[in-house]
Amino acid sequence: MKTVRGMKIVSDDETQLRSLDELMRVFGSAKRYAFNRLLEGRNAKDIIKHLPHQFQLNKRFAEDAVLLVQSLISSQRELLPMRLEDVRAKIEKTEKKIDDYQHGRKTPKKVDLPTCLGGLHQRLEKLKAKEAELTHHLEQGTIPRVIFGGKENFYKRLKGKITNEEWKDVRSNQLYARGDKSKKGNLNIRLTYDDKTYQCYVEIANPLGQQEGKHAPRLRFPVSVPEKYEDEIIDVIMGEQVDVNTKGKPIIEYQPYTVEIQRKNGEYYVHLTYEEEVYGRELAYDEPIQAERIAGMDINIDRIAVSIVSKQGNFIKSKVFYCHELEYVKANKRNNIVGETVRDVYDWLLQENVGAVVIENIQLRQQHDTDKRFNRLTHHFKKKKLTDTIIRRGLRLGFRIKKVNPAYTSVIGRFKYRKKYGLSVHESAALVIGRRGLGYRERLPKELIHIIKTKVKRHLIALLGSMEESYKQSKSGTKQRQYLGMMLKKIENFKEEHEWSLWNILHKFCWLNQYQIQLREV
């Protein structure tokens, strides 16, 4: 499992820091040069041979620069279909809004109708232009324009909000070196530990200061290491003694580690990446769970609900861990909250002798709309951060981790287990997730099937018959009538349908507490 640890350079040696800045600037230039040559179709090996001559970098730094931009180009190509799908979803949503406003199903709250429609039509034009651009890139095998330094900073520079020096600074603020087991873990950027002064250092090869016929000098800076990771990092950089040679000297085996140095607001941060040995593992989708107690987790932006079940699928107990601040705090604080919350979850699971964890297989997609508050809440992918932290900590502690399809877990939990065990909506969903990890299928109780075949069916027929002519003729109305007709067909043939289809009908039309039929937005 890849692990990343952060440290910080603590040095007031201005001469060495200026040398580091210059090395970062040259490395950034080499990276941008390699990016443009790759887009022109040049061979990566030829670029690597050329970079040391033009930019005075050693071969390893040249290889690392090319590797970074190759990864960038590859990720941009992989993201193209997803970005295109997101734009098309936004176009569909915008067209539906325009249709709703035009036919009176919605009314603007802050502006008059013509202004609202004008804004939506402008948004639609921009989205369609974006769709055409992405489609062109996908068909031609190209990628959209990449701005080194960031799009936001680029427009700030155009508007004069940042100086040319600040713009150059954000474009040249990175230095990267891959790990190498045969070169004491890393040749170009090496971490060392002085056991006399108990201080960690970062040593950086500086080919810009190399004299002919001599090795490149090294820049050396002390780094501050977080106390809770100190022993772990020292073990990585010091290596492990595996034998002794004929002269009685120890033979040390080093673990390869990658180092990235970033400059931000005048401070220098060191990110150490290495492979960590873990005792747990992730289970395949169809792999059985071998544990007496299993925890299902329902992960939300403001809380983690955990329900413990036996291997027979029986409910044992549940608990909710709240993290409300996660909705609005900044990135650094958010990471602390996530770490502390997940730590509390596993402390409780260890007390309860739980051996495996089942979570939802989350596939996060952008659903940005014209609602600024919604955009702000969904932008930071907080749920994914929680999920990733749960997986990593669980593997470190030796838990078996299994991901399951999250479809209708909240609906099944609300309708089937909430009242039975006196649970919250999230705790009941966590119970369903745990049972699904064990392979249990959730069939509808007979009373719910009866409600669907009588009340829901009757309501759908009445709704279809009461639609106004203008509503039927609209594009949105036609889709809704087709959807309602499909629901009726599923109810008629419910024995032949997948059981999730009936859970979906309940999700759209029923509230269990009142057994009251309600039409929700489809």
XYZ file of C-alpha atoms in Angstrom, residues 25-251:
227
model
C 12.741 26.628 -11.965
C 14.880 24.605 -14.367
C 13.025 21.376 -13.554
C 9.690 23.142 -14.224
C 10.969 24.438 -17.564
C 12.184 20.957 -18.530
C 8.814 19.500 -17.585
C 6.879 21.981 -19.751
C 9.307 21.452 -22.640
C 8.872 17.674 -22.417
C 5.081 18.068 -22.283
C 4.963 20.096 -25.494
C 7.363 17.763 -27.318
C 5.309 14.714 -26.353
C 2.153 16.385 -27.682
C 4.031 16.995 -30.945
C 4.650 13.249 -31.191
C 8.335 13.186 -30.243
C 9.735 9.976 -28.750
C 10.145 10.016 -24.943
C 13.658 8.492 -25.136
C 14.825 11.219 -27.502
C 13.438 13.891 -25.167
C 15.254 12.344 -22.190
C 18.538 12.413 -24.124
C 18.024 16.072 -25.085
C 16.972 17.502 -21.679
C 20.380 17.223 -19.910
C 22.054 19.221 -22.684
C 19.471 21.992 -22.842
C 18.631 22.306 -19.144
C 21.823 21.035 -17.429
C 19.878 18.355 -15.542
C 21.257 14.886 -14.896
C 19.675 11.930 -16.687
C 17.605 10.839 -13.695
C 15.995 14.275 -13.249
C 15.286 14.273 -17.013
C 13.588 10.873 -16.767
C 11.511 12.062 -13.810
C 10.354 15.195 -15.665
C 9.230 13.095 -18.651
C 7.549 10.565 -16.363
C 5.499 13.302 -14.685
C 4.185 14.745 -17.948
C 3.490 11.290 -19.386
C 1.298 10.599 -16.362
C -0.411 13.972 -16.833
C -1.196 13.318 -20.497
C -2.409 9.801 -19.739
C -4.749 10.973 -16.961
C -6.171 13.741 -19.173
C -7.018 11.184 -21.855
C -8.624 8.838 -19.334
C -10.736 11.670 -17.891
C -12.076 12.852 -21.268
C -15.073 10.442 -21.477
C -16.044 11.231 -17.890
C -15.816 14.995 -18.461
C -17.916 14.679 -21.603
C -20.540 12.670 -19.734
C -20.644 15.286 -16.971
C -21.170 18.107 -19.490
C -23.974 16.197 -21.188
C -25.665 15.617 -17.825
C -25.483 19.372 -17.136
C -26.970 20.095 -20.571
C -29.874 17.756 -19.855
C -30.448 19.326 -16.451
C -30.361 22.857 -17.903
C -32.799 21.928 -20.696
C -35.186 20.486 -18.122
C -35.007 23.693 -16.072
C -35.776 25.792 -19.149
C -38.742 23.532 -19.954
C -40.062 23.739 -16.377
C -39.860 27.548 -16.315
C -41.462 27.903 -19.751
C -44.443 25.712 -18.819
C -44.961 27.248 -15.379
C -43.956 24.246 -13.275
C -41.254 26.401 -11.688
C -41.082 30.124 -11.012
C -37.888 32.175 -10.446
C -37.345 33.330 -6.862
C -34.786 36.135 -7.213
C -35.248 37.525 -10.753
C -38.021 37.863 -13.304
C -38.771 35.057 -15.777
C -37.117 36.597 -18.913
C -33.871 37.249 -17.013
C -33.882 33.728 -15.597
C -34.499 32.131 -18.993
C -31.852 34.341 -20.612
C -29.255 33.202 -18.100
C -30.176 29.539 -18.573
C -29.944 29.854 -22.374
C -26.471 31.437 -22.047
C -25.412 28.590 -19.773
C -26.785 26.085 -22.295
C -24.791 27.657 -25.145
C -21.549 27.487 -23.130
C -22.181 23.869 -22.175
C -22.865 22.865 -25.780
C -19.677 24.607 -26.889
C -17.786 22.684 -24.206
C -19.439 19.450 -25.342
C -18.321 20.088 -28.936
C -14.747 20.814 -27.788
C -14.487 17.651 -25.676
C -16.050 15.530 -28.422
C -13.463 16.863 -30.881
C -10.586 15.975 -28.523
C -12.015 12.494 -27.974
C -12.355 11.841 -31.705
C -8.912 13.244 -32.566
C -7.083 11.582 -29.669
C -5.910 14.940 -28.314
C -6.337 16.494 -24.865
C -7.700 19.875 -23.722
C -5.226 22.673 -23.022
C -3.237 22.218 -19.814
C -2.165 25.327 -17.881
C 0.902 24.765 -15.712
C 0.423 26.912 -12.641
C -3.352 26.541 -12.643
C -6.232 28.065 -14.565
C -7.227 30.301 -11.656
C -3.749 31.818 -11.362
C -3.578 32.214 -15.146
C -6.687 34.414 -15.181
C -5.427 36.308 -12.132
C -2.283 37.108 -14.107
C -4.346 38.268 -17.105
C -6.308 40.611 -14.839
C -3.159 41.891 -13.136
C -4.117 40.453 -9.746
C -0.756 38.703 -9.436
C 2.649 39.849 -10.712
C 4.717 38.141 -13.381
C 7.129 36.946 -10.678
C 4.258 35.366 -8.708
C 3.006 33.676 -11.877
C 6.465 32.236 -12.601
C 6.720 31.136 -8.982
C 3.564 28.959 -9.103
C 4.704 27.432 -12.421
C 8.083 26.364 -11.011
C 7.421 25.189 -7.474
C 8.059 21.450 -7.733
C 11.015 19.061 -7.649
C 10.473 15.315 -8.005
C 12.657 12.210 -7.775
C 11.709 8.536 -8.036
C 12.940 5.940 -5.596
C 15.716 3.468 -6.347
C 16.451 0.482 -4.120
C 20.061 0.242 -5.345
C 20.782 3.928 -4.600
C 20.030 3.963 -0.861
C 16.335 4.509 -1.540
C 16.648 7.584 -3.760
C 19.617 8.974 -5.680
C 18.645 12.575 -6.471
C 16.679 13.497 -3.330
C 17.793 11.441 -0.361
C 16.561 11.591 3.224
C 19.098 10.907 5.966
C 19.034 10.671 9.735
C 21.794 11.784 12.132
C 21.515 9.551 15.217
C 23.844 11.859 17.156
C 21.771 15.025 16.779
C 18.470 13.122 16.254
C 17.806 15.265 13.181
C 16.476 14.305 9.737
C 17.937 15.948 6.628
C 17.053 16.084 2.958
C 19.983 15.990 0.538
C 19.308 17.152 -3.026
C 21.662 16.564 -5.947
C 22.222 19.913 -7.708
C 23.509 19.310 -11.266
C 23.348 23.078 -11.946
C 26.356 23.562 -9.678
C 28.326 20.611 -11.013
C 31.884 21.199 -12.200
C 33.324 19.169 -15.059
C 34.685 15.818 -13.985
C 33.191 16.006 -10.496
C 30.026 14.722 -8.879
C 27.092 17.082 -8.526
C 27.170 18.929 -5.179
C 24.324 18.292 -2.755
C 22.084 20.827 -1.087
C 21.433 19.797 2.514
C 18.504 21.012 4.636
C 17.182 19.945 8.036
C 13.534 18.861 7.970
C 10.917 18.759 10.705
C 9.149 15.408 10.972
C 5.722 14.973 12.649
C 6.356 13.234 15.952
C 3.728 10.523 15.377
C 5.429 9.445 12.112
C 9.058 9.891 13.225
C 9.867 6.226 13.954
C 8.107 5.082 10.804
C 10.022 7.513 8.557
C 13.385 6.753 10.194
C 12.852 3.027 9.577
C 12.231 3.729 5.887
C 15.261 5.943 5.275
C 17.753 4.001 7.437
C 17.135 0.669 5.707
C 17.281 -2.827 7.211
C 20.339 -4.932 7.974
C 20.003 -8.249 6.119
C 23.528 -9.722 6.481
C 27.203 -8.942 7.080
C 29.989 -9.025 4.514
C 33.309 -10.859 4.739
C 34.828 -7.940 6.646
C 32.106 -8.059 9.252
C 30.389 -4.893 8.050
C 26.587 -4.890 7.927
C 24.819 -5.214 4.572
